[in-house]
XYZ file of C-alpha atoms in Angstrom:
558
model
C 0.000 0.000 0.000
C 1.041 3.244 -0.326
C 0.951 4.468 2.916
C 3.269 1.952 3.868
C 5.989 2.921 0.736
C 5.888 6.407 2.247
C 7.225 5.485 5.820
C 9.516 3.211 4.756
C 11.422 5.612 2.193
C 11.022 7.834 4.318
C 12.578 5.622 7.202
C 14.536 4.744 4.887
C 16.574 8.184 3.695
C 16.558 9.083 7.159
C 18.422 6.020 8.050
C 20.765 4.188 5.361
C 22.754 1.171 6.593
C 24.297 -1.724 5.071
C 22.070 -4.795 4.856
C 23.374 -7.770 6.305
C 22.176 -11.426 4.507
C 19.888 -11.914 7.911
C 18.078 -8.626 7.407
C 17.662 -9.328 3.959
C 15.854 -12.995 5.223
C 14.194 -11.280 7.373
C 12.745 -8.641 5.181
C 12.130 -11.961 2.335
C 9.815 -13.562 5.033
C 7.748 -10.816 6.156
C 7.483 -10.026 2.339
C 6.493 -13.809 1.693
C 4.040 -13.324 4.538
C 2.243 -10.202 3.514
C 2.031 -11.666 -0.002
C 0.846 -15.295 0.557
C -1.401 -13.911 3.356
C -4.926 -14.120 1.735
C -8.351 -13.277 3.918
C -9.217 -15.596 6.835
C -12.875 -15.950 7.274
C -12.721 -14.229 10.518
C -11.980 -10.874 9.133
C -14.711 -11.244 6.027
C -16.960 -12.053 9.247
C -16.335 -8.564 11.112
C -16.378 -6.715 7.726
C -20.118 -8.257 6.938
C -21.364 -7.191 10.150
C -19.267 -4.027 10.831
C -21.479 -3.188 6.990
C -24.927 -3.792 8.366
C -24.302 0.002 8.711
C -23.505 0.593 4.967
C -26.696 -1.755 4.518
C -28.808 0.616 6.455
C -27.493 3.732 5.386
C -28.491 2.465 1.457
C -31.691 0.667 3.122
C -32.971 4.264 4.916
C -32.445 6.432 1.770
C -33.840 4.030 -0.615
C -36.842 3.664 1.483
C -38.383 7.032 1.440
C -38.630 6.476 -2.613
C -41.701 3.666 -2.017
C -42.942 5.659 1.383
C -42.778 8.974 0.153
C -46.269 7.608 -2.426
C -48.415 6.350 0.730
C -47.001 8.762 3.129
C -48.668 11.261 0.743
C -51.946 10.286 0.942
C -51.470 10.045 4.504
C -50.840 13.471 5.277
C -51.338 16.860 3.659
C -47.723 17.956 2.257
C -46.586 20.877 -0.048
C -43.662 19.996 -1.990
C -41.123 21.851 -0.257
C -42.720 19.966 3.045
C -42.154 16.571 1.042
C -38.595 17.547 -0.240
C -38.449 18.365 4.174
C -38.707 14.608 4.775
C -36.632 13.735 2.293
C -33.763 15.887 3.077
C -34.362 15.356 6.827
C -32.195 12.289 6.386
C -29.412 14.518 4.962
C -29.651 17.554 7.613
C -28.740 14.346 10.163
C -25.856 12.781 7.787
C -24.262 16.324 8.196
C -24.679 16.816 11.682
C -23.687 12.853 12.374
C -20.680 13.080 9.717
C -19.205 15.915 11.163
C -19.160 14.255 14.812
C -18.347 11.078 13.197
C -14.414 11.144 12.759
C -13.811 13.096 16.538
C -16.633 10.231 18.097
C -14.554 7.291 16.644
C -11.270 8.514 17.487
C -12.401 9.612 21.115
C -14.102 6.740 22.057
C -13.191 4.147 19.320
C -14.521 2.448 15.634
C -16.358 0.110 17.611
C -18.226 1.844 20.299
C -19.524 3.910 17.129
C -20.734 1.450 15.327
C -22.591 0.152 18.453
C -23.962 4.330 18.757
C -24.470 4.282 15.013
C -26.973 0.913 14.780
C -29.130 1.950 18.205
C -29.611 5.260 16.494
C -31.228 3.320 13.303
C -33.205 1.644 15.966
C -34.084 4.309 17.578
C -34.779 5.973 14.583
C -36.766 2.972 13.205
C -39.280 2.879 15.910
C -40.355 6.861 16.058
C -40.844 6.068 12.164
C -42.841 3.169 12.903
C -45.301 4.731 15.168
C -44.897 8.797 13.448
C -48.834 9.975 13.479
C -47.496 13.774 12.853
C -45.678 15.532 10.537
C -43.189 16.825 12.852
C -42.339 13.173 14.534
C -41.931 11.828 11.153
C -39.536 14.499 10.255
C -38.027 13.948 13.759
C -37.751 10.494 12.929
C -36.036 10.791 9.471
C -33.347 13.375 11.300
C -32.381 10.736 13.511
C -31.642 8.369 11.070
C -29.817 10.414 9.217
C -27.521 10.949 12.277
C -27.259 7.461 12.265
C -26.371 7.154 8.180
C -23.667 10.102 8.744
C -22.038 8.531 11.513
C -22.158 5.174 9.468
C -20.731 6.280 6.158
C -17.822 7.677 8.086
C -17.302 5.085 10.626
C -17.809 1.664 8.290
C -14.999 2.365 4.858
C -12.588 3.372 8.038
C -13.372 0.257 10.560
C -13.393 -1.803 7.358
C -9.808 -0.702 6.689
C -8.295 -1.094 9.659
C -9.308 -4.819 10.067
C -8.325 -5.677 6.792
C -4.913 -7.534 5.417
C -3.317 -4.761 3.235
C -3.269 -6.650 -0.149
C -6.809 -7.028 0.245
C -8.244 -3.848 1.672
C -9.615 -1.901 -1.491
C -11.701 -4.953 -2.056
C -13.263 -5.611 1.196
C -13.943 -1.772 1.350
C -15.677 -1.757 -1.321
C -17.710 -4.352 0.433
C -19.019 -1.211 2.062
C -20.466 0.334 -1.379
C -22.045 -3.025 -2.368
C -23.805 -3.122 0.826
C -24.863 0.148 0.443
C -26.448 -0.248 -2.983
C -27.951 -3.510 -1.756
C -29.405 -1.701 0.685
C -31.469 0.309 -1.526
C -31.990 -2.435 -3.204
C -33.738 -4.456 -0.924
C -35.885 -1.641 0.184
C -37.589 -1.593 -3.227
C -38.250 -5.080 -3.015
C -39.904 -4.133 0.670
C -41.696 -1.662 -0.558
C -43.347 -3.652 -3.015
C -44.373 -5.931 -0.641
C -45.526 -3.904 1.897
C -47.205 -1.015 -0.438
C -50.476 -3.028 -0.276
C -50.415 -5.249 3.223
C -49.179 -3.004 5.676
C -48.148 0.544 4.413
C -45.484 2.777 5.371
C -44.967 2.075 8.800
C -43.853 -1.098 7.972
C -41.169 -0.192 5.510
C -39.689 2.065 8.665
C -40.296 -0.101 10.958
C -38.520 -3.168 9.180
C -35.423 -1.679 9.118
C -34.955 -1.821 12.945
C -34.234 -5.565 12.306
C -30.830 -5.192 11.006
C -29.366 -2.951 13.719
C -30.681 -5.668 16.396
C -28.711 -8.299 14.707
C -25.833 -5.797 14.770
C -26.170 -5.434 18.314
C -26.240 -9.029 18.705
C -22.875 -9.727 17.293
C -20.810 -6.576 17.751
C -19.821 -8.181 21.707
C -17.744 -11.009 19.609
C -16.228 -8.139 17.334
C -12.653 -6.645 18.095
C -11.987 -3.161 17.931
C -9.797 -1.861 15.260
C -6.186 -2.330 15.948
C -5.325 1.311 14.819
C -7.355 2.434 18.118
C -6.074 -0.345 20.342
C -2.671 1.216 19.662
C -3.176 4.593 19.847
C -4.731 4.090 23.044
C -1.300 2.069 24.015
C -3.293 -1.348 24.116
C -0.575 -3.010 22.377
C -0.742 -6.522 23.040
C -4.657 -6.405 22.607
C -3.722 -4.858 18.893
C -1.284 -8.403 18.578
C -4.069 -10.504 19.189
C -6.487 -8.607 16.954
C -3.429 -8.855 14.303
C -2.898 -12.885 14.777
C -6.624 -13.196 13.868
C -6.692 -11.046 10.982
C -3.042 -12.675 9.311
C -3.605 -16.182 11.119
C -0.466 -17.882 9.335
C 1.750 -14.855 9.029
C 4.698 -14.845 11.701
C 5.845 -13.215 15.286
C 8.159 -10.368 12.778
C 5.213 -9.572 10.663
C 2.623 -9.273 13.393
C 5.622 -6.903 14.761
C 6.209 -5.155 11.205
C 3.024 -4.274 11.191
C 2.620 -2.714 14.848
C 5.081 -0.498 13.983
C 3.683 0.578 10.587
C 0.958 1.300 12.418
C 2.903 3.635 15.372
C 4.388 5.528 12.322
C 1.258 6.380 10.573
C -0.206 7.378 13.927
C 2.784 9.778 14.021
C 2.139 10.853 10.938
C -1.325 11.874 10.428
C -0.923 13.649 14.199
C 1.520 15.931 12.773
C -0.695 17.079 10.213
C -3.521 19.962 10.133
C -6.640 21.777 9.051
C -4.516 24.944 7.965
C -1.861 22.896 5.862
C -5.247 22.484 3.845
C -5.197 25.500 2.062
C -1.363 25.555 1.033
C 0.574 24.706 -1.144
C 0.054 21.619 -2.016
C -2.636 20.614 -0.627
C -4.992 23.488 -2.035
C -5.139 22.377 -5.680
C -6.240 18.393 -4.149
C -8.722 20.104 -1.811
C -10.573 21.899 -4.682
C -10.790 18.825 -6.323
C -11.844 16.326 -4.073
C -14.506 19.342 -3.099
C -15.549 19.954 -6.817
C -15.792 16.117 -7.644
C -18.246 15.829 -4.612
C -20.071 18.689 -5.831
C -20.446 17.625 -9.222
C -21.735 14.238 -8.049
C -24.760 15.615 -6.122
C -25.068 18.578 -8.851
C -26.037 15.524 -11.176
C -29.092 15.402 -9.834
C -28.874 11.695 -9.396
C -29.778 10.881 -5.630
C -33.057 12.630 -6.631
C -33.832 9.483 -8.549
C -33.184 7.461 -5.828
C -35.189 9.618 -3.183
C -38.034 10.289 -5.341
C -37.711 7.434 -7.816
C -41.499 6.442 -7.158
C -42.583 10.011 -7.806
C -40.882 10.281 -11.029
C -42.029 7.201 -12.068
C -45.470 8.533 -11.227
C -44.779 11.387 -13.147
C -43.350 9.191 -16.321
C -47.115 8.091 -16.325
C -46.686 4.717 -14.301
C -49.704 6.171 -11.729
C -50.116 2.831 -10.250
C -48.388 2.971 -6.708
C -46.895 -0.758 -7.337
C -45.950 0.188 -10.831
C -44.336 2.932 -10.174
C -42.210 0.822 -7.455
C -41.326 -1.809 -9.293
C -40.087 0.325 -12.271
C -37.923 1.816 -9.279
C -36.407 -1.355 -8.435
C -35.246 -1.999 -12.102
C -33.476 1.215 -11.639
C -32.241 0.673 -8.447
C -30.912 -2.636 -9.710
C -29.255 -0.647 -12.491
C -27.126 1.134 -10.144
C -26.139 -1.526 -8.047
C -24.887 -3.872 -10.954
C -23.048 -1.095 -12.792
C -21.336 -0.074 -9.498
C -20.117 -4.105 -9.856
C -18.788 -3.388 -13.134
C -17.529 0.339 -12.056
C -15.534 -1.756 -9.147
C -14.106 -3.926 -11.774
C -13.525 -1.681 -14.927
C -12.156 1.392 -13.075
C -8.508 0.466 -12.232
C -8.117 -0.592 -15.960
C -9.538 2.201 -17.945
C -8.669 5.049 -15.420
C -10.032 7.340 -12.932
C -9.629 10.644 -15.581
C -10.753 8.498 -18.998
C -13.700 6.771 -16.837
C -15.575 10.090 -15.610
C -14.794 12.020 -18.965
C -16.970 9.709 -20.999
C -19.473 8.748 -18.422
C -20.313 12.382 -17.657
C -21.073 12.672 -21.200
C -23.108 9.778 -21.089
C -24.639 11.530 -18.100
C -25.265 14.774 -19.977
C -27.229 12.601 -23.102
C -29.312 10.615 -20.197
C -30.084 14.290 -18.364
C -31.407 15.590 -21.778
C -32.837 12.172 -23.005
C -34.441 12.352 -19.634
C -36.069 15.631 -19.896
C -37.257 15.033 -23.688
C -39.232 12.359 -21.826
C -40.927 14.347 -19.698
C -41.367 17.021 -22.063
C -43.676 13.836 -24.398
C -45.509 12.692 -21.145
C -46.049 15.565 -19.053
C -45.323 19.131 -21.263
C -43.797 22.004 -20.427
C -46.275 23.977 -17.632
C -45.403 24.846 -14.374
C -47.286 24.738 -11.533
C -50.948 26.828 -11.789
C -52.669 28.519 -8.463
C -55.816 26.447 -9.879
C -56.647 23.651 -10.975
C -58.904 25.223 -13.891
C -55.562 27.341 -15.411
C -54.600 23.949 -16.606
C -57.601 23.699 -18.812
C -56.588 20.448 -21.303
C -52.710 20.243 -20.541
C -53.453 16.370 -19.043
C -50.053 15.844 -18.006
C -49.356 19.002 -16.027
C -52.812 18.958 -14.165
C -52.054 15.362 -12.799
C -48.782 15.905 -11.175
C -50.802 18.406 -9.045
C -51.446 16.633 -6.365
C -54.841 18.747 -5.961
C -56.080 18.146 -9.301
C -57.508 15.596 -11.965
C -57.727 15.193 -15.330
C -62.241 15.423 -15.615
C -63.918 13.691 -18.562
C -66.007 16.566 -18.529
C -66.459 18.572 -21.617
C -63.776 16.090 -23.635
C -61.362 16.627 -20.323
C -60.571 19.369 -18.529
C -58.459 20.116 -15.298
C -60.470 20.022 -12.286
C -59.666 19.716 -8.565
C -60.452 16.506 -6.786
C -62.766 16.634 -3.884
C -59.499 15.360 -1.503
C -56.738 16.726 -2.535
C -57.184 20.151 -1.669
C -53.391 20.583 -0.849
C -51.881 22.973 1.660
C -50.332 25.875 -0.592
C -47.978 26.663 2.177
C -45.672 25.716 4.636
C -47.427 28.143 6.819
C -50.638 26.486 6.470
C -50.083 22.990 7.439
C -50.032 22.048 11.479
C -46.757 20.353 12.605
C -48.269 18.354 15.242
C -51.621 17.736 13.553
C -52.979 13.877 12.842
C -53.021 12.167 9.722
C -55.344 13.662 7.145
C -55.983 16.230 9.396
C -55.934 19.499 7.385
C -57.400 17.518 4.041
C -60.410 19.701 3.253
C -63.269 19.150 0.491
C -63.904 22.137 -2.083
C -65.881 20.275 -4.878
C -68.683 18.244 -5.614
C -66.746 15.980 -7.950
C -66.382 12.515 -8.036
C -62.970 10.100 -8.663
C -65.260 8.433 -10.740
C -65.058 11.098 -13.151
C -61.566 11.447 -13.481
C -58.743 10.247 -15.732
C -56.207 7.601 -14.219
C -53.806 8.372 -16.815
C -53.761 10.727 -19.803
C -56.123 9.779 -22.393
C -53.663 11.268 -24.619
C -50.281 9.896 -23.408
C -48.868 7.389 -25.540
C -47.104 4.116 -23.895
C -44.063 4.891 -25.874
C -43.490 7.537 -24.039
C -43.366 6.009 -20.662
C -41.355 3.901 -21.547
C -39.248 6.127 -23.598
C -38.638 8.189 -20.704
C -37.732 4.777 -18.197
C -35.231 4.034 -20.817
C -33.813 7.425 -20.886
C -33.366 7.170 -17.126
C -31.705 4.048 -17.059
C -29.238 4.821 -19.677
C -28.779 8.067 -16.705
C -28.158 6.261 -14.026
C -25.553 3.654 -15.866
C -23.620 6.061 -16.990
C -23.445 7.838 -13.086
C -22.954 4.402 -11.432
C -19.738 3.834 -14.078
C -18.420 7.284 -13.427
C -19.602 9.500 -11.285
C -21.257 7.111 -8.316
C -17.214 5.680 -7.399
C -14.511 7.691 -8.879
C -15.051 11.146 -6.927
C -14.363 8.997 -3.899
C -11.840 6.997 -5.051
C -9.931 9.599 -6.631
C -10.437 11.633 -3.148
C -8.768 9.401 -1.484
C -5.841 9.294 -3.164
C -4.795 12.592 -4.489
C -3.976 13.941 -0.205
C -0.803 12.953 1.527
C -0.992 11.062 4.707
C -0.445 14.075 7.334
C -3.956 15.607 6.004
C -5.626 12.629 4.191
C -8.324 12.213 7.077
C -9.069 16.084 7.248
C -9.167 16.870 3.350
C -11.770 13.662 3.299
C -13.683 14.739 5.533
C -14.173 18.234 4.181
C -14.785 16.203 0.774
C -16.926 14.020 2.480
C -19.181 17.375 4.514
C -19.190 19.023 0.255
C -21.079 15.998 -0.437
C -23.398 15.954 2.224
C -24.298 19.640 2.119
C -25.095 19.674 -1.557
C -27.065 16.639 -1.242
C -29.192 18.110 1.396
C -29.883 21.460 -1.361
C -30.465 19.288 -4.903
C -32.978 16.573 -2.701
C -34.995 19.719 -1.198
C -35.209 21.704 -4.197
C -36.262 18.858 -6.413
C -39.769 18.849 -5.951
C -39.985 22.866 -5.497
C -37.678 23.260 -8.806
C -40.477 20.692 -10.636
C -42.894 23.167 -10.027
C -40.961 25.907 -11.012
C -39.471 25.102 -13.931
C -41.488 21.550 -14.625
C -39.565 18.291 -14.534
C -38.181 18.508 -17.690
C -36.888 22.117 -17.169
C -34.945 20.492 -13.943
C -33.680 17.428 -15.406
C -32.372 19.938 -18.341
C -31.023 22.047 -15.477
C -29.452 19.042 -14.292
C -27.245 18.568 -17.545
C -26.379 22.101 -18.065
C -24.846 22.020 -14.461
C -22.550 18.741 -16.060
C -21.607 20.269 -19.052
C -19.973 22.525 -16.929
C -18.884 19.870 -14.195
C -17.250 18.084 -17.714
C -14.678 21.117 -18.041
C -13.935 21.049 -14.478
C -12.909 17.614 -14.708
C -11.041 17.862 -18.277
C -8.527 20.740 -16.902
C -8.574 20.217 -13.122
C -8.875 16.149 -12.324
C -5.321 14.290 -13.019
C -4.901 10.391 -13.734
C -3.975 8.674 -10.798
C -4.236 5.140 -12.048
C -1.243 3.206 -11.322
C 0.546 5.824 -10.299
C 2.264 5.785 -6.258
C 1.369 8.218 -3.661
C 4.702 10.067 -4.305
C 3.975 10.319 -7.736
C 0.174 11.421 -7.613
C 1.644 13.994 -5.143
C 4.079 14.578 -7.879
C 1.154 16.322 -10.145
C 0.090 18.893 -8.111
């Protein structure tokens, strides 16, 4: 690793001697043992359940997708209220991110992990039970503390309990889980969307931090902490287990590889940040993190049900199941990402998928444009008059097959029209009013007018979206982040990278909805790929290759 090329030339400049034969034996065998060591069971058994919390923090942002359609009818929302509980889960990631790194240093990787699943539960149960608005945004806050403090805590336990040769891989364990995660709450959601509801998607997610609580008392803490705490013969025994068949010099190799890289990343700080050369890295890793969430692709994963809804799928199951196929999309290209991305490059890999991206942003909005039009929101339901696709993605109104169709309002869906309007601690239903004598009866389900090639047309256009992203844009910011830092500030600059992620996550998932209204969907989605076009040039003249290269040499470029 490179880490570990860095202290020893280091150690070694500093001290040159003359090699005797025994030092080179020496050397040969703990050489032989770091290269024949493969993974022992026991460490692919911590890193499974040390990822229940990448499995959660997938499973909890996923979810809201499916909810989000029942929670709707449930209680009376405006869409900056709905793009609130959406982006409730974010405010928390930022808070619990931020605390993450000084929690799991202060009191260790695997007391936070044990903090990080009874916050899901926690979390889990208010959802479960949440018969107001506010306790259901109260609800999705605390799990998003819990999904900040796991995406920090999980990639970094991960890596300290795994053999060097083999870390990238089992790390990535991490982003598999987390993509399963979303994953399997599709598949939830389509079984609970008609026997159960809502409150059983929440609520079923407090099953997997139980069984993490179960097992975490046979899991060791990470043998970084153990030693920085001065535990060392604790950290030996955690060491044995992970490299069962190395020797006594290699366990000892690797304590003090360990020592030195404690040394090292102590002696670095926030300020050396914005020098030279950190400065160039920094506004890189923080414009690759921007770019991702400027992409608007987590909106398809938060609100995947609603823009299947608007695609024209206005079944509630339809319009999850559509969202599984393009959850599944993501999660098998970030299999082939994994695979591909140390071959083709870092650089070569996000220049062509964000021009992919680009095609499936406008591709995407054409879509839209075929199923829905081009009108914004209207303060009535009348102003809509015979523009089908518009008046049905107010949730107020319905297509009437009065007078060959017309947009009228429904006699319960007389929305709140603002934030100002709706009671925080108010019941389910309770501010749904009636204003017309109308009948569901005599309203459209779907456009009379909408032709299925254009649903599907615009599902297609998606999924060629969210490939591209998953190949590109979904691994390599992170990747690439943490490589381009040296060792001294590698844990600070990532987590600044990691907080630029976070924060514009939080703005693009609460101004979706709002922005649809504006500007329509396919005025956002457009938005979405003029924001790339410029995110491509950023990339061309600012992001180097760092395939192959060492950390000397990627430190080399800037």
């Amino acid at each position: 690793m490179e880490e570990e090329e860095e202290l020893e030339q280091s150690s070694n400049a500093s001290s040159p001697r003359q090699i005797s034969s025994r030092d080179f034996e020496h050397t040969e065998q703990i050489s032989k043992d770091r290269d024949t060591a493969g993974v022992a069971l026991y460490v692919y058994f911590i890193a499974v359940v040390v990822a229940i919390g990448g499995f959660l923090f997938g499973y909890d942002t996923g979810v809201i997708s499916s909810a989000m359609l029942l929670l709707e009818q449930d209680f009376t929302m405006t869409a900056l209220q709905k793009g609130i509980v959406v982006g409730a889960t974010t405010l928390g990631a930022v808070f619990g991110g931020a605390v993450a790194g000084y929690l799991s240093d202060w009191v260790g990787r695997w007391i936070t992990s044990i903090f990080s699943a009874l916050i899901f539960l926690g979390g889990a149960i208010i959802l479960s039970i949440a018969n107001t608005y506010s306790l259901l945004v109260t609800g999705r806050l605390i799990i998003g503390v819990g999904v900040g403090l796991a995406s920090m805590v999980v990639p970094i336990y991960i890596s300290e309990i795994s053999p060097r040769k083999y870390r990238g891989r089992l790390v990535t364990l991490n982003v598999l889980f987390i993509t399963g995660g979303q994953v399997i709450a599709y598949l939830i959601g389509i079984v609970f969307v008609e026997f159960g509801g809502w409150r059983w998607m929440f609520g079923i997610s407090g099953i997997p931090p139980l069984i993490q609580l179960f097992i975490m008392p046979i899991v060791p803490e990470s043998p970084r902490f153990l030693i920085k705490k001065g535990k060392n013969e604790e950290a030996k025994s955690v060491l044995k287990k992970i490299y069962p068949d190395s020797s006594h010099d290699f366990i000892d190799k690797e304590i003090n590889i360990i020592y030195e890289t404690i040394a090292v990343d102590e002696a670095g700080s926030y300020k050396q940040l914005f020098h030279y050369p950190n400065l160039k890295p920094l506004i890189i890793a923080c414009g690759l993190q921007t770019i991702q969430q400027v992409s608007g692709f987590d909106t398809a994963m938060y609100y995947g049900g609603t823009i299947m809804k608007m695609a024209g799928f206005v079944n509630i199951r339809d319009a999850i199941v559509f969202s599984l196929v393009v959850s599944l999309t993501n999660f098998l290209m970030t299999g082939v990402a994994l695979y591909i991305i140390d071959g083709v490059g870092r650089r070569k890999i996000l220049i062509y998928t964000v021009i992919a991206t680009i095609l499936g942003l406008l591709l995407l909005g054409l879509g839209f444009y075929f199923t829905t039009g081009f009108t914004p929101k209207q303060p009535n339901c009348i102003d809509y008059g015979d523009k089908c696709g518009a008046c049905l993605l107010d949730d107020r109104c319905g297509f009437s097959k009065r007078d060959g169709g017309t947009c009228l309002p429904r006699n319960t869906k007389n929305t709140a029209t603002s934030i100002g309007k709706i009671n925080f601690f108010s019941p389910l239903n309770g501010n749904k009013q009636e204003n017309d004598n109308s009948t569901d009866e005599e309203f459209y389900e779907n456009c009379p007018s909408l032709k299925p090639i254009y649903t599907w047309f615009t599902l297609v256009s998606l999924i060629i979206y969210v490939m591209a992203y998953a190949l590109g844009l979904g691994h390599a910011p992170w990747l690439i982040q943490s490589e381009i830092f040296p060792l001294n500030v590698r844990g600070r600059a990532s987590g600044i990278g990691t907080a630029t992620n976070w924060l514009f996550n939080l703005l693009i998932t609460v101004s979706f909805l709002p922005l649809t209204e504006i500007i329509t969907t396919t005025g956002t989605f457009w938005l979405y790929a003029i924001f790339m076009i410029f995110s491509w040039f950023f990339i061309y003249f600012m992001v180097p290759e760092t395939a192959g290269l060492s950390l000397e040499e990627i430190q080399g470029l800037f």
